[in-house]
């Protein structure tokens, strides 16, 4: 009973975001493809999305393609958090390569043993 109470109190001491991360099963997320529909919608297709960990960040160049054939070239940089024996790329901030736009993304990536998975 003491062990249970200690674990329950320890969980309460964690920030809500850390509690949520601890409860997720990242290895059940689908494998990350380098091409997929944008989380922002609008018939935008993301291409070339291949994040790697560099200098304490998770980064990738990518392009966003509209249905009328236009392409916009960007880079996204995520914070990294060690979870579940791997690395969670979270709190993504993107910017256009030409400096014309910036933003954030709710999309997250989990990397473990070289396998990349994207948030559902």
Coordinates of N, CA and C in Angstrom, one line a residue:
X1 N 0.8 -1.2 0.0 CA 0.0 0.0 0.0 C 0.9 1.3 0.0
X2 N 2.0 1.2 0.7 CA 2.9 2.4 0.8 C 3.4 2.6 -0.6
X3 N 3.8 1.6 -1.3 CA 4.3 1.7 -2.7 C 3.3 2.4 -3.6
X4 N 2.0 1.9 -3.5 CA 1.0 2.5 -4.4 C 0.8 4.0 -4.0
X5 N 0.8 4.3 -2.8 CA 0.6 5.8 -2.4 C 1.7 6.6 -2.9
X6 N 3.0 6.1 -2.8 CA 4.1 6.8 -3.2 C 4.0 7.1 -4.7
X7 N 3.7 6.0 -5.5 CA 3.6 6.2 -7.0 C 2.5 7.1 -7.3
X8 N 1.3 7.1 -6.6 CA 0.2 8.0 -6.9 C 0.6 9.4 -6.6
X9 N 1.3 9.6 -5.5 CA 1.8 11.0 -5.2 C 2.9 11.5 -6.2
X10 N 3.7 10.6 -6.6 CA 4.8 11.0 -7.5 C 4.1 11.4 -8.9
X11 N 3.1 10.7 -9.3 CA 2.4 11.0 -10.5 C 1.7 12.3 -10.4
X12 N 1.1 12.7 -9.3 CA 0.5 14.0 -9.1 C 1.5 15.1 -9.1
X13 N 2.7 14.8 -8.8 CA 3.8 15.8 -8.8 C 4.3 16.2 -10.2
X14 N 4.0 15.3 -11.2 CA 4.4 15.5 -12.5 C 3.5 16.6 -13.2
X15 N 4.1 17.4 -14.0 CA 3.2 18.4 -14.8 C 2.3 17.5 -15.6
X16 N 1.1 18.1 -16.0 CA 0.1 17.4 -16.7 C 0.6 16.9 -18.0
X17 N 1.5 17.7 -18.7 CA 2.0 17.2 -20.0 C 2.9 16.0 -19.8
X18 N 3.6 15.9 -18.8 CA 4.5 14.8 -18.5 C 3.6 13.5 -18.2
X19 N 2.5 13.7 -17.5 CA 1.6 12.6 -17.2 C 1.0 12.1 -18.4
X20 N 0.6 13.0 -19.3 CA 0.0 12.6 -20.6 C 1.0 11.8 -21.4
X21 N 2.2 12.3 -21.5 CA 3.2 11.6 -22.3 C 3.5 10.2 -21.7
X22 N 3.5 10.1 -20.4 CA 3.8 8.8 -19.7 C 2.7 7.8 -20.1
X23 N 1.5 8.2 -20.3 CA 0.3 7.4 -20.5 C 0.2 6.9 -22.0
X24 N 0.8 7.6 -22.9 CA 0.7 7.3 -24.3 C 1.5 6.1 -24.7
X25 N 1.0 5.3 -25.7 CA 1.7 4.1 -26.2 C 2.2 4.6 -27.6
X26 N 3.4 5.1 -27.6 CA 4.0 5.7 -28.8 C 4.3 4.6 -29.8
X27 N 4.6 3.4 -29.4 CA 4.9 2.3 -30.3 C 3.7 1.8 -31.1
X28 N 2.5 2.3 -30.7 CA 1.3 1.9 -31.4 C 1.0 3.0 -32.5
X29 N 1.7 4.1 -32.5 CA 1.5 5.1 -33.5 C 1.9 4.5 -34.9
X30 N 1.2 5.0 -35.9 CA 1.6 4.5 -37.3 C 3.0 4.9 -37.7
X31 N 3.6 4.1 -38.5 CA 4.9 4.4 -39.0 C 4.9 5.8 -39.8
X32 N 5.9 6.6 -39.6 CA 5.9 7.9 -40.2 C 6.3 7.7 -41.7
X33 N 5.4 8.3 -42.6 CA 5.7 8.3 -44.0 C 6.3 9.7 -44.3
X34 N 7.1 9.8 -45.3 CA 7.7 11.1 -45.7 C 6.7 11.9 -46.4
X35 N 5.5 11.4 -46.8 CA 4.5 12.1 -47.5 C 3.1 11.8 -46.8
X36 N 2.4 12.9 -46.4 CA 1.1 12.7 -45.7 C 0.3 14.0 -45.8
X37 N -1.0 13.9 -45.5 CA -1.8 15.1 -45.5 C -1.4 16.0 -44.4
X38 N -1.5 17.3 -44.6 CA -1.1 18.3 -43.5 C -2.1 18.2 -42.4
X39 N -1.6 18.4 -41.2 CA -2.5 18.5 -40.0 C -3.3 19.7 -40.0
X40 N -2.9 20.7 -40.9 CA -3.7 21.9 -41.0 C -4.8 21.9 -42.0
X41 N -4.9 20.7 -42.7 CA -6.0 20.6 -43.7 C -5.7 21.4 -45.0
X42 N -6.8 21.7 -45.6 CA -6.8 22.5 -46.8 C -6.2 21.8 -48.1
X43 N -6.3 20.5 -48.1 CA -5.8 19.8 -49.2 C -4.3 20.0 -49.4
X44 N -3.6 20.3 -48.4 CA -2.1 20.4 -48.4 C -1.5 19.0 -48.2
X45 N -0.5 18.7 -49.0 CA 0.3 17.4 -48.8 C 1.7 17.8 -48.4
X46 N 2.1 17.2 -47.3 CA 3.5 17.4 -46.8 C 4.4 16.3 -47.5
X47 N 5.5 16.7 -48.0 CA 6.5 15.8 -48.6 C 7.9 16.0 -48.1
X48 N 8.7 14.9 -48.0 CA 10.0 15.0 -47.6 C 10.2 15.1 -46.1
X49 N 9.3 14.6 -45.3 CA 9.3 14.8 -43.9 C 10.1 13.7 -43.3
X50 N 11.3 13.9 -43.0 CA 12.2 12.9 -42.5 C 13.1 13.4 -41.3
X51 N 12.4 13.5 -40.1 CA 13.1 14.1 -39.0 C 14.3 13.3 -38.4
X52 N 15.3 14.1 -38.0 CA 16.5 13.5 -37.4 C 16.8 14.3 -36.2
X53 N 17.6 13.7 -35.3 CA 18.0 14.5 -34.1 C 19.4 15.1 -34.3
X54 N 19.4 16.4 -34.2 CA 20.7 17.1 -34.4 C 20.8 18.2 -33.4
X55 N 21.9 18.2 -32.7 CA 22.2 19.3 -31.7 C 21.1 19.5 -30.7
X56 N 20.5 18.4 -30.2 CA 19.5 18.5 -29.1 C 18.1 18.9 -29.6
X57 N 17.9 18.9 -30.9 CA 16.6 19.2 -31.5 C 16.3 18.1 -32.5
X58 N 15.0 18.0 -32.8 CA 14.6 17.1 -33.9 C 14.2 18.0 -35.0
X59 N 14.8 17.8 -36.2 CA 14.6 18.7 -37.3 C 14.4 18.0 -38.6
X60 N 13.7 18.6 -39.5 CA 13.6 18.2 -40.9 C 13.2 19.3 -41.8
X61 N 13.7 19.3 -43.0 CA 13.2 20.1 -44.1 C 12.0 19.4 -44.6
X62 N 11.1 20.1 -45.2 CA 9.9 19.5 -45.9 C 9.3 20.5 -46.8
X63 N 8.4 20.0 -47.7 CA 7.7 20.9 -48.6 C 6.2 20.7 -48.4
X64 N 5.4 21.7 -48.6 CA 4.0 21.7 -48.5 C 3.5 22.0 -49.9
X65 N 2.6 21.0 -50.4 CA 2.2 21.1 -51.8 C 0.6 21.3 -51.8
X66 N 0.2 22.4 -52.6 CA -1.2 22.6 -52.7 C -1.8 21.8 -53.8
X67 N -3.1 21.8 -53.9 CA -3.8 21.0 -54.9 C -3.6 21.6 -56.3
X68 N -3.2 22.9 -56.4 CA -3.0 23.5 -57.7 C -1.6 23.5 -58.1
X69 N -0.8 22.7 -57.4 CA 0.6 22.4 -57.8 C 1.7 23.3 -57.3
X70 N 1.4 24.2 -56.4 CA 2.4 25.1 -55.8 C 3.1 24.3 -54.7
X71 N 4.4 24.6 -54.5 CA 5.2 24.0 -53.4 C 5.8 25.1 -52.6
X72 N 5.8 24.9 -51.3 CA 6.4 25.8 -50.3 C 7.4 25.0 -49.5
X73 N 8.6 25.6 -49.4 CA 9.7 24.9 -48.8 C 9.9 25.4 -47.4
X74 N 10.0 24.5 -46.4 CA 10.0 24.8 -45.0 C 11.0 24.0 -44.2
X75 N 11.2 24.3 -43.0 CA 11.9 23.5 -42.0 C 11.1 23.5 -40.7
X76 N 11.1 22.4 -40.0 CA 10.5 22.3 -38.7 C 11.5 21.9 -37.7
X77 N 11.4 22.4 -36.5 CA 12.3 22.1 -35.4 C 11.4 21.8 -34.2
X78 N 11.7 20.6 -33.6 CA 11.0 20.1 -32.4 C 11.8 20.1 -31.2
X79 N 11.2 20.3 -30.0 CA 11.9 20.0 -28.8 C 12.0 18.5 -28.7
X80 N 12.9 17.9 -27.9 CA 13.0 16.5 -27.7 C 12.8 16.1 -26.3
X81 N 12.1 15.0 -26.0 CA 11.9 14.5 -24.7 C 12.2 13.0 -24.7
X82 N 13.0 12.5 -23.8 CA 13.2 11.1 -23.7 C 12.0 10.4 -23.0
X83 N 11.3 9.5 -23.7 CA 10.2 8.8 -23.2 C 10.2 7.4 -23.8
X84 N 9.7 6.4 -23.0 CA 9.4 5.1 -23.4 C 10.6 4.4 -24.2
X85 N 11.8 4.7 -23.7 CA 13.0 4.2 -24.3 C 13.3 4.8 -25.7
X86 N 12.7 5.9 -26.0 CA 13.0 6.5 -27.3 C 13.0 8.0 -27.1
X87 N 12.7 8.7 -28.2 CA 12.7 10.2 -28.2 C 11.4 10.7 -28.8
X88 N 10.8 11.6 -28.1 CA 9.6 12.2 -28.6 C 9.9 13.6 -29.1
X89 N 9.6 13.9 -30.3 CA 9.8 15.2 -30.9 C 8.4 15.9 -30.8
X90 N 8.4 17.0 -30.0 CA 7.2 17.7 -29.7 C 7.4 19.2 -29.7
X91 N 6.3 19.9 -29.6 CA 6.3 21.4 -29.6 C 7.0 21.9 -30.9
X92 N 6.6 21.4 -32.0 CA 7.2 21.8 -33.3 C 6.9 23.2 -33.7
X93 N 8.0 23.8 -34.2 CA 7.9 25.2 -34.8 C 8.5 25.1 -36.2
X94 N 7.7 25.6 -37.2 CA 8.2 25.6 -38.5 C 8.3 27.0 -39.1
X95 N 9.1 27.1 -40.1 CA 9.3 28.4 -40.8 C 9.6 28.1 -42.3
X96 N 9.1 29.0 -43.1 CA 9.4 29.0 -44.5 C 10.8 29.2 -44.8
X97 N 11.4 28.5 -45.7 CA 12.8 28.7 -46.0 C 13.1 30.1 -46.5
X98 N 12.1 30.8 -47.2 CA 12.3 32.1 -47.7 C 11.9 33.2 -46.6
X99 N 11.6 32.8 -45.4 CA 11.3 33.7 -44.3 C 9.9 34.3 -44.4
X100 N 9.0 33.8 -45.3 CA 7.7 34.5 -45.5 C 6.7 34.1 -44.5
X101 N 6.9 33.0 -43.7 CA 5.9 32.5 -42.8 C 6.5 31.7 -41.7
X102 N 5.8 31.6 -40.5 CA 6.2 30.8 -39.4 C 4.9 30.2 -38.8
X103 N 5.1 29.2 -37.9 CA 4.0 28.6 -37.2 C 4.4 27.5 -36.3
X104 N 3.4 26.9 -35.8 CA 3.6 25.7 -34.9 C 2.8 24.5 -35.5
X105 N 3.1 23.4 -35.0 CA 2.3 22.2 -35.4 C 2.1 21.3 -34.2
X106 N 0.8 20.7 -34.2 CA 0.5 19.8 -33.1 C 1.1 18.4 -33.4
X107 N 1.6 18.2 -34.6 CA 2.1 16.9 -35.0 C 3.4 16.5 -34.1
X108 N 3.5 15.3 -33.8 CA 4.6 14.8 -33.0 C 5.2 13.6 -33.6
X109 N 6.5 13.3 -33.3 CA 7.2 12.2 -33.9 C 7.8 11.4 -32.8
X110 N 7.7 10.1 -32.8 CA 8.4 9.3 -31.8 C 9.5 8.5 -32.5
X111 N 10.7 8.5 -32.1 CA 11.8 7.8 -32.7 C 12.4 6.9 -31.7
X112 N 12.5 5.6 -32.1 CA 13.1 4.6 -31.2 C 13.7 3.5 -32.1
X113 N 15.0 3.2 -31.8 CA 15.8 2.2 -32.6 C 15.7 2.5 -34.1
X114 N 15.8 3.8 -34.4 CA 15.8 4.2 -35.8 C 14.4 4.1 -36.5
X115 N 13.4 3.7 -35.8 CA 12.1 3.7 -36.4 C 11.3 5.0 -36.0
X116 N 10.7 5.6 -37.0 CA 10.0 6.9 -36.7 C 8.5 6.6 -36.9
X117 N 7.8 7.2 -35.9 CA 6.3 7.0 -35.9 C 5.7 8.4 -35.7
X118 N 4.6 8.7 -36.4 CA 3.9 10.0 -36.3 C 2.7 9.9 -35.5
X119 N 2.4 11.0 -34.8 CA 1.2 11.0 -33.9 C -0.1 10.8 -34.8
X120 N -1.0 10.0 -34.2 CA -2.2 9.7 -35.0 C -3.1 10.9 -35.1

